[in-house]
Each structure stands twice: as C-alpha cells, then as structure tokens.
PDB file of C-alpha atoms in Angstrom:
ATOM      1  CA  MET A   1      -9.561  23.935 -10.470  1.00  0.00           C
ATOM      2  CA  CYS A   2      -8.083  23.629  -6.987  1.00  0.00           C
ATOM      3  CA  GLU A   3      -9.426  20.881  -4.759  1.00  0.00           C
ATOM      4  CA  THR A   4     -11.196  22.823  -2.007  1.00  0.00           C
ATOM      5  CA  LYS A   5     -11.444  19.730   0.224  1.00  0.00           C
ATOM      6  CA  SER A   6      -7.675  19.177   0.229  1.00  0.00           C
ATOM      7  CA  LYS A   7      -5.918  19.367   3.590  1.00  0.00           C
ATOM      8  CA  LEU A   8      -3.163  21.410   1.976  1.00  0.00           C
ATOM      9  CA  PRO A   9      -3.357  25.222   2.205  1.00  0.00           C
ATOM     10  CA  ALA A  10      -4.768  26.840  -0.932  1.00  0.00           C
ATOM     11  CA  SER A  11      -1.503  28.739  -1.465  1.00  0.00           C
ATOM     12  CA  VAL A  12       0.438  25.452  -1.636  1.00  0.00           C
ATOM     13  CA  ILE A  13      -1.994  23.951  -4.152  1.00  0.00           C
ATOM     14  CA  VAL A  14      -1.870  27.098  -6.303  1.00  0.00           C
ATOM     15  CA  TYR A  15       1.936  27.175  -6.040  1.00  0.00           C
ATOM     16  CA  GLU A  16       2.283  23.557  -7.200  1.00  0.00           C
ATOM     17  CA  LYS A  17      -0.180  24.069 -10.064  1.00  0.00           C
ATOM     18  CA  ILE A  18       1.506  27.181 -11.452  1.00  0.00           C
ATOM     19  CA  LYS A  19       4.966  25.695 -10.901  1.00  0.00           C
ATOM     20  CA  SER A  20       3.995  22.542 -12.806  1.00  0.00           C
ATOM     21  CA  ASN A  21       2.649  24.603 -15.704  1.00  0.00           C
ATOM     22  CA  ILE A  22       5.878  26.609 -15.872  1.00  0.00           C
ATOM     23  CA  LEU A  23       8.144  23.552 -15.716  1.00  0.00           C
ATOM     24  CA  ASN A  24       6.046  21.769 -18.357  1.00  0.00           C
ATOM     25  CA  ASN A  25       6.304  24.872 -20.554  1.00  0.00           C
ATOM     26  CA  GLU A  26       2.513  25.295 -20.591  1.00  0.00           C
ATOM     27  CA  LEU A  27       3.186  28.765 -19.203  1.00  0.00           C
ATOM     28  CA  LYS A  28       5.965  30.083 -21.402  1.00  0.00           C
ATOM     29  CA  PRO A  29       8.659  32.628 -20.491  1.00  0.00           C
ATOM     30  CA  GLY A  30       7.346  36.180 -20.643  1.00  0.00           C
ATOM     31  CA  VAL A  31       3.693  35.231 -20.072  1.00  0.00           C
ATOM     32  CA  LYS A  32       1.979  37.710 -17.758  1.00  0.00           C
ATOM     33  CA  LEU A  33       0.519  36.154 -14.595  1.00  0.00           C
ATOM     34  CA  VAL A  34      -2.563  38.148 -13.621  1.00  0.00           C
ATOM     35  CA  GLU A  35      -3.699  37.478 -10.049  1.00  0.00           C
ATOM     36  CA  SER A  36      -7.396  37.936 -10.768  1.00  0.00           C
ATOM     37  CA  ASN A  37      -7.331  35.591 -13.771  1.00  0.00           C
ATOM     38  CA  LEU A  38      -5.390  32.917 -11.902  1.00  0.00           C
ATOM     39  CA  ALA A  39      -7.716  33.181  -8.918  1.00  0.00           C
ATOM     40  CA  GLN A  40     -10.760  32.747 -11.141  1.00  0.00           C
ATOM     41  CA  ASN A  41      -9.273  29.836 -13.092  1.00  0.00           C
ATOM     42  CA  LEU A  42      -8.186  28.033  -9.920  1.00  0.00           C
ATOM     43  CA  ASN A  43     -11.354  28.862  -7.985  1.00  0.00           C
ATOM     44  CA  VAL A  44      -9.555  30.547  -5.089  1.00  0.00           C
ATOM     45  CA  SER A  45      -9.252  34.046  -3.694  1.00  0.00           C
ATOM     46  CA  ARG A  46      -6.413  36.323  -4.749  1.00  0.00           C
ATOM     47  CA  THR A  47      -4.561  35.920  -1.431  1.00  0.00           C
ATOM     48  CA  PRO A  48      -3.244  32.366  -2.028  1.00  0.00           C
ATOM     49  CA  VAL A  49      -2.373  33.336  -5.606  1.00  0.00           C
ATOM     50  CA  ARG A  50      -0.346  36.279  -4.325  1.00  0.00           C
ATOM     51  CA  GLU A  51       1.444  34.025  -1.815  1.00  0.00           C
ATOM     52  CA  ALA A  52       2.160  31.421  -4.494  1.00  0.00           C
ATOM     53  CA  LEU A  53       3.584  34.019  -6.891  1.00  0.00           C
ATOM     54  CA  ARG A  54       5.813  35.353  -4.126  1.00  0.00           C
ATOM     55  CA  GLN A  55       7.223  31.858  -3.534  1.00  0.00           C
ATOM     56  CA  LEU A  56       7.688  31.274  -7.264  1.00  0.00           C
ATOM     57  CA  GLU A  57       9.586  34.554  -7.452  1.00  0.00           C
ATOM     58  CA  GLN A  58      11.922  33.263  -4.728  1.00  0.00           C
ATOM     59  CA  ASP A  59      12.360  30.067  -6.768  1.00  0.00           C
ATOM     60  CA  GLY A  60      13.397  32.141  -9.780  1.00  0.00           C
ATOM     61  CA  LEU A  61      10.471  30.939 -11.892  1.00  0.00           C
ATOM     62  CA  VAL A  62       8.543  34.221 -11.754  1.00  0.00           C
ATOM     63  CA  THR A  63       9.743  37.803 -12.160  1.00  0.00           C
ATOM     64  CA  TYR A  64       7.948  40.730 -10.528  1.00  0.00           C
ATOM     65  CA  GLU A  65       8.304  44.336 -11.696  1.00  0.00           C
ATOM     66  CA  PRO A  66       6.489  47.313 -10.143  1.00  0.00           C
ATOM     67  CA  GLN A  67       3.751  48.695 -12.412  1.00  0.00           C
ATOM     68  CA  LYS A  68       4.070  45.605 -14.630  1.00  0.00           C
ATOM     69  CA  GLY A  69       3.259  42.764 -12.257  1.00  0.00           C
ATOM     70  CA  SER A  70       4.399  39.142 -12.429  1.00  0.00           C
ATOM     71  CA  THR A  71       5.592  37.255 -15.507  1.00  0.00           C
ATOM     72  CA  VAL A  72       7.100  33.828 -16.091  1.00  0.00           C
ATOM     73  CA  SER A  73      10.879  34.218 -15.910  1.00  0.00           C
ATOM     74  CA  HIS A  74      13.064  33.822 -18.960  1.00  0.00           C
ATOM     75  CA  VAL A  75      15.793  31.220 -18.831  1.00  0.00           C
ATOM     76  CA  SER A  76      19.189  32.853 -18.537  1.00  0.00           C
ATOM     77  CA  ILE A  77      21.792  31.140 -20.698  1.00  0.00           C
ATOM     78  CA  THR A  78      24.359  31.819 -18.001  1.00  0.00           C
ATOM     79  CA  ASN A  79      22.082  30.223 -15.421  1.00  0.00           C
ATOM     80  CA  ALA A  80      21.485  27.239 -17.709  1.00  0.00           C
ATOM     81  CA  HIS A  81      25.233  26.664 -17.984  1.00  0.00           C
ATOM     82  CA  GLU A  82      25.569  26.872 -14.213  1.00  0.00           C
ATOM     83  CA  LEU A  83      22.792  24.305 -13.788  1.00  0.00           C
ATOM     84  CA  TYR A  84      24.573  21.885 -16.108  1.00  0.00           C
ATOM     85  CA  GLU A  85      27.867  22.384 -14.266  1.00  0.00           C
ATOM     86  CA  VAL A  86      26.266  21.569 -10.919  1.00  0.00           C
ATOM     87  CA  ARG A  87      24.309  18.676 -12.412  1.00  0.00           C
ATOM     88  CA  GLU A  88      27.515  17.119 -13.739  1.00  0.00           C
ATOM     89  CA  VAL A  89      29.005  16.966 -10.252  1.00  0.00           C
ATOM     90  CA  LEU A  90      25.879  15.945  -8.333  1.00  0.00           C
ATOM     91  CA  GLU A  91      24.579  13.380 -10.815  1.00  0.00           C
ATOM     92  CA  GLY A  92      28.034  11.873 -11.211  1.00  0.00           C
ATOM     93  CA  LEU A  93      28.315  11.528  -7.440  1.00  0.00           C
ATOM     94  CA  ALA A  94      24.806  10.087  -7.131  1.00  0.00           C
ATOM     95  CA  ILE A  95      25.531   7.410  -9.730  1.00  0.00           C
ATOM     96  CA  ARG A  96      28.888   6.583  -8.121  1.00  0.00           C
ATOM     97  CA  LEU A  97      27.315   6.133  -4.676  1.00  0.00           C
ATOM     98  CA  LEU A  98      24.423   4.170  -6.130  1.00  0.00           C
ATOM     99  CA  CYS A  99      26.826   1.898  -8.011  1.00  0.00           C
ATOM    100  CA  ILE A 100      28.817   1.187  -4.839  1.00  0.00           C
ATOM    101  CA  ASN A 101      25.677   0.002  -3.027  1.00  0.00           C
ATOM    102  CA  LEU A 102      23.722  -1.362  -5.976  1.00  0.00           C
ATOM    103  CA  SER A 103      21.338  -4.177  -5.082  1.00  0.00           C
ATOM    104  CA  ASN A 104      19.792  -6.544  -7.611  1.00  0.00           C
ATOM    105  CA  GLU A 105      16.400  -4.950  -6.906  1.00  0.00           C
ATOM    106  CA  LYS A 106      17.727  -1.502  -7.793  1.00  0.00           C
ATOM    107  CA  ILE A 107      19.504  -2.652 -10.947  1.00  0.00           C
ATOM    108  CA  ASN A 108      16.306  -4.360 -12.097  1.00  0.00           C
ATOM    109  CA  ARG A 109      14.315  -1.154 -11.614  1.00  0.00           C
ATOM    110  CA  LEU A 110      16.838   0.749 -13.709  1.00  0.00           C
ATOM    111  CA  LYS A 111      16.856  -2.021 -16.303  1.00  0.00           C
ATOM    112  CA  ASP A 112      13.073  -1.743 -16.671  1.00  0.00           C
ATOM    113  CA  VAL A 113      13.483   1.895 -17.735  1.00  0.00           C
ATOM    114  CA  ILE A 114      16.254   0.974 -20.171  1.00  0.00           C
ATOM    115  CA  ILE A 115      14.009  -1.682 -21.747  1.00  0.00           C
ATOM    116  CA  MET A 116      11.226   0.894 -22.173  1.00  0.00           C
ATOM    117  CA  MET A 117      13.775   3.241 -23.780  1.00  0.00           C
ATOM    118  CA  ASP A 118      14.782   0.444 -26.167  1.00  0.00           C
ATOM    119  CA  GLU A 119      11.154   0.011 -27.191  1.00  0.00           C
ATOM    120  CA  ALA A 120      10.536   3.751 -27.622  1.00  0.00           C
ATOM    121  CA  VAL A 121      13.629   4.220 -29.796  1.00  0.00           C
ATOM    122  CA  ALA A 122      12.787   1.113 -31.856  1.00  0.00           C
ATOM    123  CA  LYS A 123       9.403   2.706 -32.611  1.00  0.00           C
ATOM    124  CA  ASN A 124      10.992   6.116 -33.336  1.00  0.00           C
ATOM    125  CA  ASN A 125       8.863   7.484 -30.494  1.00  0.00           C
ATOM    126  CA  TYR A 126      11.199  10.230 -29.348  1.00  0.00           C
ATOM    127  CA  SER A 127       8.657  12.145 -27.281  1.00  0.00           C
ATOM    128  CA  GLU A 128       8.305   8.935 -25.259  1.00  0.00           C
ATOM    129  CA  HIS A 129      12.090   8.697 -25.033  1.00  0.00           C
ATOM    130  CA  ILE A 130      12.307  12.217 -23.595  1.00  0.00           C
ATOM    131  CA  MET A 131       9.755  11.239 -20.948  1.00  0.00           C
ATOM    132  CA  LEU A 132      11.683   8.046 -20.147  1.00  0.00           C
ATOM    133  CA  HIS A 133      14.973   9.944 -20.000  1.00  0.00           C
ATOM    134  CA  LYS A 134      13.355  12.153 -17.368  1.00  0.00           C
ATOM    135  CA  LYS A 135      12.095   9.019 -15.582  1.00  0.00           C
ATOM    136  CA  TRP A 136      15.630   7.577 -15.585  1.00  0.00           C
ATOM    137  CA  THR A 137      17.001  10.738 -13.996  1.00  0.00           C
ATOM    138  CA  GLU A 138      14.209  10.776 -11.411  1.00  0.00           C
ATOM    139  CA  MET A 139      14.873   7.122 -10.578  1.00  0.00           C
ATOM    140  CA  ILE A 140      18.563   7.814 -10.001  1.00  0.00           C
ATOM    141  CA  VAL A 141      17.483  10.496  -7.535  1.00  0.00           C
ATOM    142  CA  ASP A 142      14.886   8.231  -5.938  1.00  0.00           C
ATOM    143  CA  LEU A 143      17.410   5.425  -5.396  1.00  0.00           C
ATOM    144  CA  THR A 144      20.014   7.765  -3.910  1.00  0.00           C
ATOM    145  CA  GLU A 145      20.349   7.074  -0.183  1.00  0.00           C
ATOM    146  CA  ASN A 146      22.173  10.309   0.673  1.00  0.00           C
ATOM    147  CA  SER A 147      19.292  12.571   1.752  1.00  0.00           C
ATOM    148  CA  ILE A 148      21.187  15.855   1.262  1.00  0.00           C
ATOM    149  CA  LEU A 149      22.270  14.848  -2.227  1.00  0.00           C
ATOM    150  CA  LYS A 150      18.739  13.695  -3.026  1.00  0.00           C
ATOM    151  CA  ASN A 151      17.177  17.019  -1.996  1.00  0.00           C
ATOM    152  CA  ASP A 152      19.730  18.993  -4.013  1.00  0.00           C
ATOM    153  CA  LEU A 153      19.102  16.832  -7.086  1.00  0.00           C
ATOM    154  CA  ILE A 154      15.323  17.191  -6.801  1.00  0.00           C
ATOM    155  CA  THR A 155      15.606  20.993  -6.838  1.00  0.00           C
ATOM    156  CA  LEU A 156      18.183  20.911  -9.631  1.00  0.00           C
ATOM    157  CA  ASN A 157      16.129  18.603 -11.846  1.00  0.00           C
ATOM    158  CA  GLU A 158      13.029  20.754 -11.440  1.00  0.00           C
ATOM    159  CA  ASN A 159      14.950  23.666 -12.930  1.00  0.00           C
ATOM    160  CA  LEU A 160      16.552  21.507 -15.616  1.00  0.00           C
ATOM    161  CA  SER A 161      13.184  20.199 -16.790  1.00  0.00           C
ATOM    162  CA  ARG A 162      12.702  23.496 -18.647  1.00  0.00           C
ATOM    163  CA  LEU A 163      15.864  22.783 -20.657  1.00  0.00           C
ATOM    164  CA  ARG A 164      15.420  19.087 -21.459  1.00  0.00           C
ATOM    165  CA  LYS A 165      13.471  19.564 -24.686  1.00  0.00           C
ATOM    166  CA  ILE A 166      16.073  22.043 -25.898  1.00  0.00           C
ATOM    167  CA  SER A 167      18.918  19.549 -25.472  1.00  0.00           C
ATOM    168  CA  LEU A 168      16.878  16.734 -27.086  1.00  0.00           C
ATOM    169  CA  SER A 169      15.211  18.536 -29.972  1.00  0.00           C
ATOM    170  CA  ASN A 170      16.022  16.227 -32.887  1.00  0.00           C
ATOM    171  CA  ILE A 171      16.279  12.518 -33.621  1.00  0.00           C
ATOM    172  CA  GLN A 172      20.075  12.299 -33.629  1.00  0.00           C
ATOM    173  CA  GLN A 173      20.339  14.049 -30.277  1.00  0.00           C
ATOM    174  CA  ASN A 174      17.774  11.668 -28.792  1.00  0.00           C
ATOM    175  CA  LEU A 175      19.769   8.727 -30.141  1.00  0.00           C
ATOM    176  CA  ASP A 176      23.002  10.136 -28.728  1.00  0.00           C
ATOM    177  CA  ALA A 177      21.452  10.590 -25.277  1.00  0.00           C
ATOM    178  CA  TYR A 178      19.972   7.095 -25.471  1.00  0.00           C
ATOM    179  CA  VAL A 179      23.341   5.499 -26.273  1.00  0.00           C
ATOM    180  CA  GLU A 180      25.048   7.487 -23.513  1.00  0.00           C
ATOM    181  CA  THR A 181      22.471   6.301 -20.978  1.00  0.00           C
ATOM    182  CA  LYS A 182      22.906   2.692 -22.114  1.00  0.00           C
ATOM    183  CA  TYR A 183      26.662   2.939 -21.520  1.00  0.00           C
ATOM    184  CA  ILE A 184      26.064   4.364 -18.041  1.00  0.00           C
ATOM    185  CA  PHE A 185      23.710   1.515 -17.214  1.00  0.00           C
ATOM    186  CA  LYS A 186      26.193  -1.079 -18.508  1.00  0.00           C
ATOM    187  CA  ALA A 187      28.925   0.322 -16.259  1.00  0.00           C
ATOM    188  CA  MET A 188      26.532   0.251 -13.309  1.00  0.00           C
ATOM    189  CA  GLU A 189      25.501  -3.298 -14.153  1.00  0.00           C
ATOM    190  CA  ASN A 190      29.217  -4.188 -14.059  1.00  0.00           C
ATOM    191  CA  ARG A 191      29.435  -2.561 -10.595  1.00  0.00           C
ATOM    192  CA  ASP A 192      32.139  -0.148 -11.804  1.00  0.00           C
ATOM    193  CA  PRO A 193      31.666   3.124  -9.854  1.00  0.00           C
ATOM    194  CA  ASP A 194      34.613   4.926 -11.484  1.00  0.00           C
ATOM    195  CA  GLU A 195      33.407   4.240 -15.017  1.00  0.00           C
ATOM    196  CA  SER A 196      29.783   4.907 -14.069  1.00  0.00           C
ATOM    197  CA  GLU A 197      30.652   8.341 -12.698  1.00  0.00           C
ATOM    198  CA  ARG A 198      32.909   9.166 -15.658  1.00  0.00           C
ATOM    199  CA  LEU A 199      30.191   8.301 -18.166  1.00  0.00           C
ATOM    200  CA  ALA A 200      27.508  10.110 -16.169  1.00  0.00           C
ATOM    201  CA  ARG A 201      29.558  13.299 -16.074  1.00  0.00           C
ATOM    202  CA  MET A 202      30.353  13.007 -19.784  1.00  0.00           C
ATOM    203  CA  HIS A 203      26.626  12.550 -20.496  1.00  0.00           C
ATOM    204  CA  VAL A 204      25.831  15.838 -18.749  1.00  0.00           C
ATOM    205  CA  ARG A 205      28.609  17.647 -20.624  1.00  0.00           C
ATOM    206  CA  LYS A 206      27.169  16.302 -23.884  1.00  0.00           C
ATOM    207  CA  ALA A 207      23.699  17.496 -22.837  1.00  0.00           C
ATOM    208  CA  LYS A 208      25.140  20.967 -22.271  1.00  0.00           C
ATOM    209  CA  GLU A 209      26.736  20.857 -25.743  1.00  0.00           C
ATOM    210  CA  ARG A 210      23.396  19.855 -27.285  1.00  0.00           C
ATOM    211  CA  PHE A 211      21.714  22.731 -25.477  1.00  0.00           C
ATOM    212  CA  ASN A 212      24.292  25.179 -26.841  1.00  0.00           C
ATOM    213  CA  GLN A 213      23.877  23.828 -30.385  1.00  0.00           C
ATOM    214  CA  ASN A 214      20.123  24.234 -30.353  1.00  0.00           C
ATOM    215  CA  ILE A 215      19.456  27.593 -28.740  1.00  0.00           C
ATOM    216  CA  THR A 216      20.785  29.644 -31.652  1.00  0.00           C
ATOM    217  CA  ASN A 217      18.966  27.738 -34.386  1.00  0.00           C
ATOM    218  CA  GLN A 218      15.638  26.952 -32.753  1.00  0.00           C
ATOM    219  CA  PHE A 219      14.807  29.732 -30.293  1.00  0.00           C
ATOM    220  CA  GLU A 220      14.704  33.524 -30.336  1.00  0.00           C
ATOM    221  CA  HIS A 221      17.200  34.829 -27.822  1.00  0.00           C
ATOM    222  CA  SER A 222      19.338  37.728 -26.728  1.00  0.00           C
ATOM    223  CA  PRO A 223      22.890  37.262 -25.405  1.00  0.00           C
ATOM    224  CA  GLN A 224      21.393  36.762 -21.944  1.00  0.00           C
ATOM    225  CA  GLN A 225      18.059  35.039 -22.478  1.00  0.00           C
ATOM    226  CA  VAL A 226      16.576  32.175 -24.425  1.00  0.00           C
ATOM    227  CA  GLN A 227      12.899  31.726 -25.137  1.00  0.00           C
ATOM    228  CA  LEU A 228      11.743  28.162 -24.479  1.00  0.00           C
TER     229      LEU A 228
END
C-alpha cells in the first residue's frame, strides 16, 4: 500500500516500491507488470503507475513492447560484465581515496561491519554474510567524499544488487568473498592506498569470475540473458 499522506508524489512512491521489488528479486525477470493490478495493489490510480513504469524503463529495469505491455527486464550477461568492469574501476578509486583520508571514526565504522561478518561466518549464516557484504559496499559509498563518484557508485550498486546472489551462491564463494574483504580492510587499516585499491579491484574481478561460474550451472539462460 502506498502512503497517501506522504509529501512525495504518488508516482515517486510507486516507482521506489516497484524498483525495490525488482532489485530484491521479488519481481523476477520476465514477470508481466499489469498497470491495473499494480494500481489496485498499491492503492493508487493508473496514472502514477504508468509514470513509474516509464521511469523504470529508462532505468533499464522494465521492458515495454507494444501489444505485450511491460515486463521486468532480463539481465543481459554482456551488461553484467560491463557493470563489473565499471565497478572495478570506481570501487577501487573510492577505496583508494577513502584510504588516503581515513579517519579513526571511519575505520571504526568499517571495522564494525567486519566484526559482524566474522560473527556471521562463524555461525555459518551466509545469508547474513551476503547482507553484510552489501552493507560494506554501501558504507564504502557512504564514506566517499567525492560527490560525483558517490552518485555513480549508488547507481551502479543498485544495478549490481540483482547479481550479488549469483556471485555468492555457495558456501565456498561466500568464504572467498569474506577473506577478500578482510584483506581489503587490513590494507586500509594500514593506511596503504595502493594495496587497498589493488585488492579492491581484484575482489571485483573475483566476483565477476564467481558470477560466470554460477550462471551456467544454476540458472536457465540463453547466450544473451540469464534468469535470476
């Protein structure tokens, strides 16, 4: 249900709701998005739903075809590879810049996430680890002081959130990502920007490799698309 008393326009609320459901994989690729059903479920008229779907189409999250209507977009493997390539550069730069200007307050915030990761892995709670891995990435973005870089990373990470569970779909891959993140944090703790960036970029390349390993075995796909 949309909050009718919100100061935000109904189209914005509908947009954020549908977008969240797509990124969380509650609305899976290929699912048909029927305006009338969405309007009824969200307690709004069809106009804000139509506006929201138009914006989601521009974001690449929704595909519209005449006579067929709107559906949740499939994830292009080519596009996924491009996202990882851009992430490697941007995240590496963000961690380098953060390491150069790393205060004790910032390192302690990052350390808190690492400690929670330690606890999750010790309990074999890998769904919790995936959530904390996402939190770590979001914190890196949040602590980045370069506003242009921050905005680019926010958009990039929204798109990558659809791929995270693919690249961390078994225990060993979770453990690998955990160890990689620990090494990154150690380099940052040592105030070594070169090593921090190198490890961050390697971590993203490894994530891309994990993605490639998993799509064939765990998801139905064509040469151009992968079902999440």
